[in-house]
Short mmCIF file of C-alpha atoms in Angstrom, two decimals:
data_model
loop_
_atom_site.label_atom_id
_atom_site.label_comp_id
_atom_site.label_asym_id
_atom_site.label_seq_id
_atom_site.Cartn_x
_atom_site.Cartn_y
_atom_site.Cartn_z
CA UNK B 382 -0.05 0.23 0.17
CA UNK B 383 1.36 3.29 -1.16
CA UNK B 384 0.68 6.42 0.56
CA UNK B 385 -0.04 8.22 -3.30
CA UNK B 386 -4.52 8.79 -3.90
CA UNK B 387 -6.02 8.62 -7.34
CA UNK B 388 -7.57 11.94 -8.79
CA UNK B 389 -9.21 12.94 -11.29
CA UNK B 390 -7.25 14.10 -14.28
CA UNK B 391 -8.48 18.19 -13.88
CA UNK B 392 -7.86 17.84 -9.66
CA UNK B 393 -4.78 16.19 -10.47
CA UNK B 394 -3.46 18.92 -12.45
CA UNK B 395 -4.10 21.52 -10.09
CA UNK B 396 -2.61 19.53 -6.85
CA UNK B 397 0.19 18.81 -9.19
CA UNK B 398 0.92 22.39 -9.88
CA UNK B 399 0.40 23.22 -6.06
CA UNK B 400 2.92 20.62 -4.67
CA UNK B 401 5.52 20.26 -7.02
CA UNK B 402 5.35 16.73 -8.19
CA UNK B 403 6.95 15.93 -11.03
CA UNK B 404 4.72 14.83 -14.16
CA UNK B 405 7.68 12.93 -15.61
CA UNK B 406 7.96 10.00 -13.13
CA UNK B 407 5.33 7.26 -14.46
CA UNK B 408 4.89 5.69 -10.83
CA UNK B 409 3.08 8.92 -9.81
CA UNK B 410 1.03 9.93 -12.96
CA UNK B 411 -2.37 10.62 -12.30
CA UNK B 412 -1.73 9.79 -8.80
CA UNK B 413 -0.90 12.73 -5.82
CA UNK B 414 1.25 11.83 -2.79
CA UNK B 415 -0.80 12.87 0.49
CA UNK B 416 2.04 13.83 2.79
CA UNK B 417 -0.73 13.92 5.66
CA UNK B 418 -2.48 10.76 6.36
CA UNK B 419 -6.64 10.50 7.22
CA UNK B 420 -7.77 9.72 9.84
CA UNK B 421 -11.07 9.46 11.80
CA UNK B 422 -12.15 10.28 15.41
CA UNK B 423 -15.02 7.43 17.01
CA UNK B 424 -16.22 8.64 20.49
CA UNK B 425 -14.43 11.91 19.95
CA UNK B 426 -15.72 13.78 23.37
CA UNK B 427 -13.81 17.00 23.68
CA UNK B 428 -11.17 16.11 20.90
CA UNK B 429 -7.99 15.05 23.47
CA UNK B 430 -7.08 11.82 20.60
CA UNK B 431 -7.73 14.22 17.74
CA UNK B 432 -5.53 16.88 19.12
CA UNK B 433 -2.60 14.32 19.61
CA UNK B 434 -3.32 12.89 16.46
CA UNK B 435 -3.31 15.98 14.85
CA UNK B 436 -0.13 17.05 16.42
CA UNK B 437 1.32 13.97 15.28
CA UNK B 438 0.59 14.31 11.47
CA UNK B 439 -2.85 13.09 11.12
CA UNK B 440 -5.55 15.14 9.33
CA UNK B 441 -8.43 14.14 11.10
CA UNK B 442 -11.35 14.08 8.60
CA UNK B 443 -13.99 13.39 10.37
CA UNK B 444 -15.16 13.08 14.31
CA UNK B 445 -18.35 11.05 15.81
CA UNK B 446 -19.75 11.84 19.30
CA UNK B 447 -23.03 11.63 20.38
CA UNK B 448 -23.22 13.85 22.90
CA UNK B 449 -24.41 18.09 21.62
CA UNK B 450 -22.33 19.63 24.12
CA UNK B 451 -18.72 17.85 23.06
CA UNK B 452 -20.01 18.11 19.88
CA UNK B 453 -19.76 22.08 19.85
CA UNK B 454 -16.82 22.08 22.03
CA UNK B 455 -14.93 19.86 19.34
CA UNK B 456 -16.03 22.04 16.31
CA UNK B 457 -14.95 24.69 18.00
CA UNK B 458 -11.43 23.50 18.48
CA UNK B 459 -11.49 21.45 15.15
CA UNK B 460 -12.93 23.98 12.38
CA UNK B 461 -11.32 21.41 9.91
CA UNK B 462 -13.03 18.54 10.97
CA UNK B 463 -16.39 16.97 10.16
CA UNK B 464 -18.54 16.88 13.49
CA UNK B 465 -21.09 13.73 13.42
CA UNK B 466 -23.05 14.62 16.51
CA UNK B 467 -24.76 10.99 16.09
CA UNK B 468 -24.44 7.73 18.10
CA UNK B 469 -22.21 5.17 16.72
CA UNK B 470 -24.44 2.75 16.31
CA UNK B 471 -26.78 4.61 14.48
CA UNK B 472 -24.13 5.29 12.13
CA UNK B 473 -22.53 3.18 9.10
CA UNK B 474 -18.95 3.22 7.82
CA UNK B 475 -20.88 4.68 4.80
CA UNK B 476 -22.56 7.61 6.70
CA UNK B 477 -19.75 8.51 7.93
CA UNK B 478 -17.71 8.45 4.40
CA UNK B 479 -20.67 10.15 3.06
CA UNK B 480 -20.85 12.84 5.63
CA UNK B 481 -17.15 13.90 6.11
CA UNK B 482 -16.69 13.99 2.27
CA UNK B 483 -13.93 11.27 2.50
CA UNK B 484 -16.13 9.25 -0.15
CA UNK B 485 -13.60 6.56 -1.73
CA UNK B 486 -10.65 7.90 -0.27
CA UNK B 487 -8.33 5.68 1.44
CA UNK B 488 -8.62 6.20 5.24
CA UNK B 489 -5.02 5.35 6.83
CA UNK B 490 -6.20 4.86 10.33
CA UNK B 491 -9.51 4.94 12.79
CA UNK B 492 -9.31 5.71 16.15
CA UNK B 493 -11.44 6.22 19.52
CA UNK B 494 -11.97 5.37 23.20
CA UNK B 495 -15.38 4.25 23.96
CA UNK B 496 -16.76 5.41 27.29
CA UNK B 497 -14.56 3.71 30.08
CA UNK B 498 -16.57 4.33 33.35
CA UNK B 499 -18.54 0.40 32.82
CA UNK B 500 -14.57 -0.90 32.83
CA UNK B 501 -13.18 1.88 35.22
CA UNK B 502 -12.12 0.51 38.66
CA UNK B 503 -13.29 3.96 39.94
CA UNK B 504 -16.84 2.40 38.94
CA UNK B 505 -18.45 -0.74 39.36
CA UNK B 506 -16.73 -2.48 36.45
CA UNK B 507 -20.45 -4.07 35.69
CA UNK B 508 -20.12 -6.38 32.14
CA UNK B 509 -24.09 -5.41 31.79
CA UNK B 510 -23.42 -1.47 31.90
CA UNK B 511 -25.02 -0.61 28.31
CA UNK B 512 -21.85 1.75 27.39
CA UNK B 513 -19.92 -1.39 27.01
CA UNK B 514 -21.75 -2.91 24.00
CA UNK B 515 -20.07 0.14 22.65
CA UNK B 516 -16.61 -1.52 22.06
CA UNK B 517 -18.55 -3.66 19.40
CA UNK B 518 -19.54 -0.60 17.56
CA UNK B 519 -16.09 0.49 17.41
CA UNK B 520 -14.48 -2.57 15.68
CA UNK B 521 -18.05 -2.82 13.18
CA UNK B 522 -17.50 1.35 12.13
CA UNK B 523 -13.41 -0.28 11.37
CA UNK B 524 -14.62 -3.11 9.65
CA UNK B 525 -17.00 -1.25 7.65
CA UNK B 526 -14.56 1.81 6.83
CA UNK B 527 -11.60 -0.75 6.10
CA UNK B 528 -9.02 1.78 7.25
CA UNK B 529 -5.66 0.61 6.76
CA UNK B 530 -5.08 0.72 10.76
CA UNK B 531 -6.86 1.18 14.09
CA UNK B 532 -6.33 2.25 17.64
CA UNK B 533 -8.30 1.56 19.96
CA UNK B 534 -8.00 3.05 22.98
CA UNK B 535 -9.75 2.49 27.00
CA UNK B 536 -8.73 2.14 30.26
CA UNK B 537 -6.96 -0.65 32.13
CA UNK B 538 -10.33 -2.89 33.64
CA UNK B 539 -11.32 -3.58 29.91
CA UNK B 540 -8.28 -5.96 30.41
CA UNK B 541 -9.44 -7.64 33.35
CA UNK B 542 -11.75 -10.17 33.75
CA UNK B 543 -14.60 -10.50 32.66
CA UNK B 544 -14.05 -7.90 30.23
CA UNK B 545 -11.12 -9.35 28.89
CA UNK B 546 -12.97 -12.30 27.25
CA UNK B 547 -15.29 -9.92 24.95
CA UNK B 548 -12.11 -8.05 23.77
CA UNK B 549 -10.29 -11.39 22.92
CA UNK B 550 -13.43 -12.26 20.80
CA UNK B 551 -13.13 -8.34 18.84
CA UNK B 552 -9.79 -8.98 18.32
CA UNK B 553 -10.66 -12.60 17.00
CA UNK B 554 -13.06 -11.14 14.80
CA UNK B 555 -10.58 -8.24 13.37
CA UNK B 556 -7.94 -10.73 12.92
CA UNK B 557 -10.87 -13.06 10.75
CA UNK B 558 -11.88 -9.57 8.88
CA UNK B 559 -8.15 -9.32 7.24
CA UNK B 560 -5.99 -7.48 10.19
CA UNK B 561 -2.91 -8.45 11.93
CA UNK B 562 -3.26 -7.01 15.96
CA UNK B 563 -0.74 -6.51 18.54
CA UNK B 564 -1.13 -8.82 21.14
CA UNK B 565 -0.01 -8.12 25.00
CA UNK B 566 -2.56 -5.92 26.37
CA UNK B 567 0.04 -3.16 27.09
CA UNK B 568 -0.55 -0.04 29.34
CA UNK B 569 0.76 3.21 29.20
CA UNK B 570 1.39 5.47 31.63
CA UNK B 571 0.33 9.58 30.38
CA UNK B 572 3.36 10.33 32.92
CA UNK B 573 6.12 8.56 31.07
CA UNK B 574 5.08 10.61 28.26
CA UNK B 575 5.37 14.61 29.62
CA UNK B 576 2.14 14.52 31.47
CA UNK B 577 1.99 15.62 35.09
CA UNK B 578 -0.37 13.22 36.19
CA UNK B 579 -0.19 9.25 36.90
CA UNK B 580 -3.21 7.80 34.47
CA UNK B 581 -2.82 4.44 32.64
CA UNK B 582 -4.36 4.11 29.34
CA UNK B 583 -4.82 0.90 27.38
CA UNK B 584 -3.93 1.30 23.35
CA UNK B 585 -4.69 -1.94 21.04
CA UNK B 586 -3.09 -1.42 17.39
CA UNK B 587 -4.23 -3.18 14.00
CA UNK B 588 -3.45 -2.90 10.48
CA UNK B 589 -3.94 -4.83 7.35
CA UNK B 590 -2.06 -7.84 6.50
CA UNK B 591 1.01 -6.71 4.57
CA UNK B 592 1.21 -3.11 6.36
CA UNK B 593 3.86 -2.69 8.95
CA UNK B 594 2.25 -3.07 12.44
CA UNK B 595 3.70 -0.84 14.85
CA UNK B 596 5.11 -1.33 18.37
CA UNK B 597 4.60 0.65 21.30
CA UNK B 598 6.13 3.78 22.03
CA UNK B 599 9.22 4.09 23.84
CA UNK B 600 8.78 5.74 27.69
CA UNK B 601 10.36 9.12 27.41
CA UNK B 602 10.38 10.38 31.35
CA UNK B 603 10.99 9.17 34.81
CA UNK B 604 7.55 10.63 36.91
CA UNK B 605 8.48 13.62 39.02
CA UNK B 606 8.29 12.82 42.25
CA UNK B 607 8.68 9.14 42.20
CA UNK B 608 11.56 6.57 42.01
CA UNK B 609 12.88 5.89 38.96
CA UNK B 610 12.73 2.91 36.93
CA UNK B 611 15.13 0.92 35.14
CA UNK B 612 15.32 2.93 31.81
CA UNK B 613 17.38 6.19 31.05
CA UNK B 614 15.23 9.32 30.40
CA UNK B 615 14.93 12.56 31.95
CA UNK B 616 12.41 13.59 34.90
CA UNK B 617 8.93 15.00 34.09
CA UNK B 618 7.09 17.69 34.31
CA UNK B 619 5.81 18.03 37.91
CA UNK B 620 2.58 19.58 39.31
CA UNK B 621 4.52 22.89 39.96
CA UNK B 622 5.65 23.14 36.32
CA UNK B 623 2.09 22.72 34.95
CA UNK B 624 0.65 25.52 37.27
CA UNK B 625 3.32 27.71 38.37
CA UNK B 626 2.70 30.47 35.67
CA UNK B 627 -0.90 30.86 35.78
CA UNK B 628 -2.42 33.50 38.32
CA UNK B 629 -4.71 33.00 40.84
CA UNK B 630 -8.42 32.83 39.60
CA UNK B 631 -9.83 34.03 42.58
CA UNK B 632 -7.59 37.30 42.28
CA UNK B 633 -10.58 38.40 39.56
CA UNK B 634 -14.14 39.06 40.08
CA UNK B 635 -14.71 38.69 36.05
CA UNK B 636 -14.48 35.26 36.88
CA UNK B 637 -17.09 35.31 39.10
CA UNK B 638 -19.90 34.72 36.42
CA UNK B 639 -17.33 34.19 33.14
CA UNK B 640 -14.56 31.69 32.57
CA UNK B 641 -12.15 34.61 30.96
CA UNK B 642 -10.48 37.64 31.52
CA UNK B 643 -7.60 39.34 30.37
CA UNK B 644 -4.45 38.92 32.65
CA UNK B 645 -1.11 41.05 31.81
CA UNK B 646 1.20 39.33 34.14
CA UNK B 647 1.84 35.54 34.26
CA UNK B 648 4.21 33.99 36.43
CA UNK B 649 7.64 32.46 35.63
CA UNK B 650 7.22 29.28 33.16
CA UNK B 651 8.47 26.25 33.48
CA UNK B 652 9.37 24.40 29.81
CA UNK B 653 6.30 22.67 30.33
CA UNK B 654 4.07 25.81 30.69
CA UNK B 655 6.09 27.64 28.14
CA UNK B 656 5.47 24.77 25.44
CA UNK B 657 1.68 24.75 26.55
CA UNK B 658 1.80 28.33 25.36
CA UNK B 659 2.06 27.85 21.92
CA UNK B 660 4.45 30.62 21.66
CA UNK B 661 6.85 29.00 19.33
CA UNK B 662 6.32 26.98 16.11
CA UNK B 663 7.82 24.07 17.61
CA UNK B 664 5.30 24.32 20.32
CA UNK B 665 2.52 23.41 17.69
CA UNK B 666 4.77 20.18 16.90
CA UNK B 667 2.66 18.53 13.39
CA UNK B 668 -0.02 20.16 14.21
CA UNK B 669 -2.45 23.62 12.29
CA UNK B 670 -1.78 26.63 14.23
CA UNK B 671 -4.51 28.67 15.66
CA UNK B 672 -5.93 32.09 15.84
CA UNK B 673 -6.19 32.56 19.78
CA UNK B 674 -5.24 35.44 22.34
CA UNK B 675 -2.54 34.26 24.63
CA UNK B 676 -3.13 36.95 27.25
CA UNK B 677 -6.82 35.53 27.66
CA UNK B 678 -6.91 33.35 30.58
CA UNK B 679 -9.49 31.13 29.78
CA UNK B 680 -11.76 27.84 31.40
CA UNK B 681 -11.27 29.69 35.03
CA UNK B 682 -14.54 29.80 36.41
CA UNK B 683 -14.19 30.09 39.79
CA UNK B 684 -15.58 28.16 42.79
CA UNK B 685 -17.00 29.94 45.76
CA UNK B 686 -15.66 27.37 48.39
CA UNK B 687 -18.02 28.24 51.92
CA UNK B 688 -14.70 29.54 54.94
CA UNK B 689 -15.29 26.20 56.38
CA UNK B 690 -14.16 24.93 53.49
CA UNK B 691 -11.22 27.11 52.69
CA UNK B 692 -9.83 26.38 56.09
CA UNK B 693 -10.18 22.42 55.69
CA UNK B 694 -8.43 22.63 52.35
CA UNK B 695 -5.66 25.21 53.68
CA UNK B 696 -4.81 23.05 56.52
CA UNK B 697 -4.79 19.63 54.19
CA UNK B 698 -1.17 18.49 53.72
CA UNK B 699 -0.06 18.57 49.96
CA UNK B 700 -0.25 15.00 48.80
CA UNK B 701 -2.71 14.29 51.64
CA UNK B 702 -6.60 13.50 50.94
CA UNK B 703 -8.84 16.51 52.62
CA UNK B 704 -11.22 13.58 55.16
CA UNK B 705 -14.68 15.74 54.71
CA UNK B 706 -14.49 15.85 50.79
CA UNK B 707 -12.25 12.86 49.88
CA UNK B 708 -10.41 15.36 47.59
CA UNK B 709 -6.91 15.27 47.53
CA UNK B 710 -4.35 18.41 47.36
CA UNK B 711 -2.02 18.58 44.60
CA UNK B 712 1.87 18.03 46.05
CA UNK B 713 3.62 20.78 43.43
CA UNK B 714 6.77 18.13 43.03
CA UNK B 715 4.86 15.24 41.85
CA UNK B 716 2.54 14.18 39.24
CA UNK B 717 -1.10 14.91 40.01
CA UNK B 718 -3.61 11.62 40.73
CA UNK B 719 -5.86 10.56 38.17
CA UNK B 720 -8.48 13.33 37.37
CA UNK B 721 -11.55 11.54 37.14
CA UNK B 722 -14.70 12.61 34.66
CA UNK B 723 -17.91 12.52 36.91
CA UNK B 724 -21.18 11.42 35.42
CA UNK B 725 -22.93 12.62 32.28
CA UNK B 726 -26.17 13.96 31.87
CA UNK B 727 -28.15 10.47 31.55
CA UNK B 728 -26.15 9.20 34.92
CA UNK B 729 -27.46 11.80 37.35
CA UNK B 730 -24.83 14.90 35.89
CA UNK B 731 -22.36 14.53 38.84
CA UNK B 732 -19.74 17.04 38.80
CA UNK B 733 -15.70 15.59 38.60
CA UNK B 734 -14.02 15.76 41.84
CA UNK B 735 -11.57 17.99 40.92
CA UNK B 736 -8.21 17.99 43.41
CA UNK B 737 -7.38 20.87 45.50
CA UNK B 738 -4.49 23.74 44.74
CA UNK B 739 -1.23 23.07 46.08
CA UNK B 740 -0.88 26.86 47.24
CA UNK B 741 -4.48 28.54 47.26
CA UNK B 742 -7.68 26.59 49.63
CA UNK B 743 -9.46 26.00 46.43
CA UNK B 744 -10.02 23.14 44.10
CA UNK B 745 -8.34 23.38 40.78
CA UNK B 746 -9.68 25.38 37.79
CA UNK B 747 -10.08 23.66 34.56
CA UNK B 748 -7.35 25.15 32.81
CA UNK B 749 -5.55 24.25 35.63
CA UNK B 750 -7.38 20.89 35.05
CA UNK B 751 -6.18 20.65 31.18
CA UNK B 752 -2.94 21.78 32.15
CA UNK B 753 -2.08 18.73 34.16
CA UNK B 754 -3.69 16.64 31.16
CA UNK B 755 -1.56 17.99 28.61
CA UNK B 756 -3.66 20.13 26.83
CA UNK B 757 -2.36 23.58 25.43
CA UNK B 758 -3.79 26.67 26.63
CA UNK B 759 -5.26 27.66 23.07
CA UNK B 760 -7.56 24.67 23.85
CA UNK B 761 -10.88 26.05 25.39
CA UNK B 762 -13.17 23.81 26.96
CA UNK B 763 -17.17 24.22 28.04
CA UNK B 764 -17.65 27.68 29.79
CA UNK B 765 -19.46 25.85 32.50
CA UNK B 766 -17.20 24.04 35.39
CA UNK B 767 -19.10 20.77 35.66
CA UNK B 768 -18.96 20.47 31.54
CA UNK B 769 -15.87 21.62 30.96
CA UNK B 770 -14.23 19.39 33.70
CA UNK B 771 -15.72 16.31 32.78
CA UNK B 772 -14.71 17.29 28.98
CA UNK B 773 -10.79 17.33 30.84
CA UNK B 774 -10.93 14.33 32.58
CA UNK B 775 -12.74 11.87 29.78
CA UNK B 776 -10.13 12.86 27.37
CA UNK B 777 -6.93 11.37 26.58
CA UNK B 778 -3.89 13.29 27.60
CA UNK B 779 -2.73 14.74 23.75
CA UNK B 780 1.08 13.98 24.59
CA UNK B 781 0.01 10.39 25.28
CA UNK B 782 -2.40 10.35 21.84
CA UNK B 783 0.82 12.26 19.98
CA UNK B 784 3.72 9.67 20.88
CA UNK B 785 0.81 6.47 19.75
CA UNK B 786 -0.22 8.37 16.96
CA UNK B 787 3.79 8.97 15.81
CA UNK B 788 4.89 5.14 16.17
CA UNK B 789 1.50 3.91 13.83
CA UNK B 790 2.23 7.13 11.26
CA UNK B 791 5.54 5.57 10.79
CA UNK B 792 4.90 2.10 10.21
CA UNK B 793 2.56 3.64 7.47
CA UNK B 794 5.48 5.11 5.83
CA UNK B 795 4.26 8.66 6.37
CA UNK B 796 6.70 11.70 6.76
CA UNK B 797 4.29 14.36 7.56
CA UNK B 798 5.16 18.61 7.23
CA UNK B 799 3.13 21.03 9.20
CA UNK B 800 0.51 22.77 7.66
CA UNK B 801 1.26 26.16 6.50
CA UNK B 802 -2.21 27.19 7.72
CA UNK B 803 -3.32 29.12 10.71
CA UNK B 804 -7.06 27.93 11.88
CA UNK B 805 -9.64 30.87 11.87
CA UNK B 806 -10.92 32.02 15.73
CA UNK B 807 -14.39 30.08 15.88
CA UNK B 808 -17.48 31.59 17.57
CA UNK B 809 -17.17 31.59 21.65
CA UNK B 810 -20.90 30.73 21.94
CA UNK B 811 -20.20 27.48 21.20
CA UNK B 812 -18.71 26.76 24.42
CA UNK B 813 -21.53 27.98 25.95
CA UNK B 814 -24.00 26.18 24.74
CA UNK B 815 -26.39 24.16 27.31
CA UNK B 816 -27.83 20.51 26.10
CA UNK B 817 -31.16 22.06 24.51
CA UNK B 818 -29.29 24.61 22.27
CA UNK B 819 -26.38 22.06 21.67
CA UNK B 820 -29.00 19.71 20.02
CA UNK B 821 -30.81 22.43 18.26
CA UNK B 822 -27.47 23.53 16.85
CA UNK B 823 -26.81 20.06 15.18
CA UNK B 824 -30.25 19.72 14.74
CA UNK B 825 -30.25 16.15 16.81
CA UNK B 826 -32.69 14.60 19.27
CA UNK B 827 -30.84 14.40 22.75
CA UNK B 828 -32.02 12.00 25.79
CA UNK B 829 -32.07 13.78 28.88
CA UNK B 830 -31.13 12.18 32.42
CA UNK B 831 -34.07 12.90 35.21
CA UNK B 832 -31.37 15.85 36.91
CA UNK B 833 -31.36 17.43 33.78
CA UNK B 834 -35.18 17.76 33.18
CA UNK B 835 -35.86 18.86 36.25
CA UNK B 836 -33.07 21.71 35.80
CA UNK B 837 -34.49 22.96 32.40
CA UNK B 838 -38.13 22.55 34.11
CA UNK B 839 -36.84 24.92 36.88
CA UNK B 840 -35.14 27.32 34.46
CA UNK B 841 -38.64 27.73 33.08
CA UNK B 842 -40.56 27.55 35.35
CA UNK B 843 -38.42 30.69 36.32
CA UNK B 844 -38.41 32.31 32.73
CA UNK B 845 -42.20 31.82 32.84
CA UNK B 846 -42.87 33.14 36.74
CA UNK B 847 -40.65 36.61 35.18
CA UNK B 848 -42.75 37.12 32.19
CA UNK B 849 -46.06 36.91 34.26
CA UNK B 850 -45.23 39.20 36.93
CA UNK B 851 -43.98 41.32 34.05
CA UNK B 852 -47.40 41.74 32.26
CA UNK B 853 -49.80 44.29 32.96
#
């Protein structure tokens, strides 16, 4: 399989003139070499995996996600990608090709991670959890899309009984359908790939027979604050490296009602923080640059804690768990514990349990969570703390996704280059949509959970009362 795509004659002539392909080379006559491989993200969430794959050199052409609020956030951050707001089980591979405009083009990689709560050790690990059936939907769509490769991501629990047998059945089916699969079921921890957080992810690689099957990426860092492991590598970033330059959100009155504010003075940046500020070309890796305002502190809505909570937070030693809330207070010299996602609207919409800031008596903001997760500051999340925190915690850390995607790109034979295109700034209204507004924006239906229905009813009741009061 080559990395050349057959084009109609008129398109070939245009592409040839733009990219300088030689008309004298008979092996490329009528074809155009694709410098960047094509990928599709299934169960995309807010786009952590997509960002990592883009930074590695992939062009993510389509993203499938059921949650319209996540879809709106994804659309803001990836204006070049077709967002398909629909349940995966309602789509066919041909639907995705048609709606994204990919058509008959070769898809180089399908990647994604199904909801992990049904497998997580932090949850019930219930084999009957309906979310677990979505693993089968991922592999069904891979078979229908027929990509050259796939990467499936999930949590450690999927490799343990009773889920392991189900996973092995999916692997056997993929092998019967013409894919070679990397066995071994290896876990990767984000803290070994430049993320200041201990967070394990499972990745499964597969390629069509005849393609080169990549190996797992080499560990790149020792974890800050932990005993070095048996390999040569520098020490990775710490919580202090991630948060040290960010101003204290509690100093800005504007963050009581909003999630962003202009900031004139930032703290001293570590090498890790400087990279996430995207001030140098290299900080974008092989991804698309975005138009953004580096002096706008975003995703930083304040949390108004009670005086008693602040007292308890202040008295809790760094690295310890606060006894009443059960929140962990981050230690500045260590990596963070695993950020947790809370629950979605269908399961009560309970907020993510955010850790306590190591220096201030409050929970960390969504932006501070994003720093700990490896997201650059140009990446935006939903304006509310509940949605925004859940979007961060449900995402795969982009540096880890980038490391995995780089291995696949090399195995597929691509040598991608950084795009010479800057993506325009998008409408920030996308980041403020509630479920009803996002559903309307994407023209889809959405089944609300009980808590969400009660919240909407209360909101509508308040509006009705206000209208009746104003009537003569």
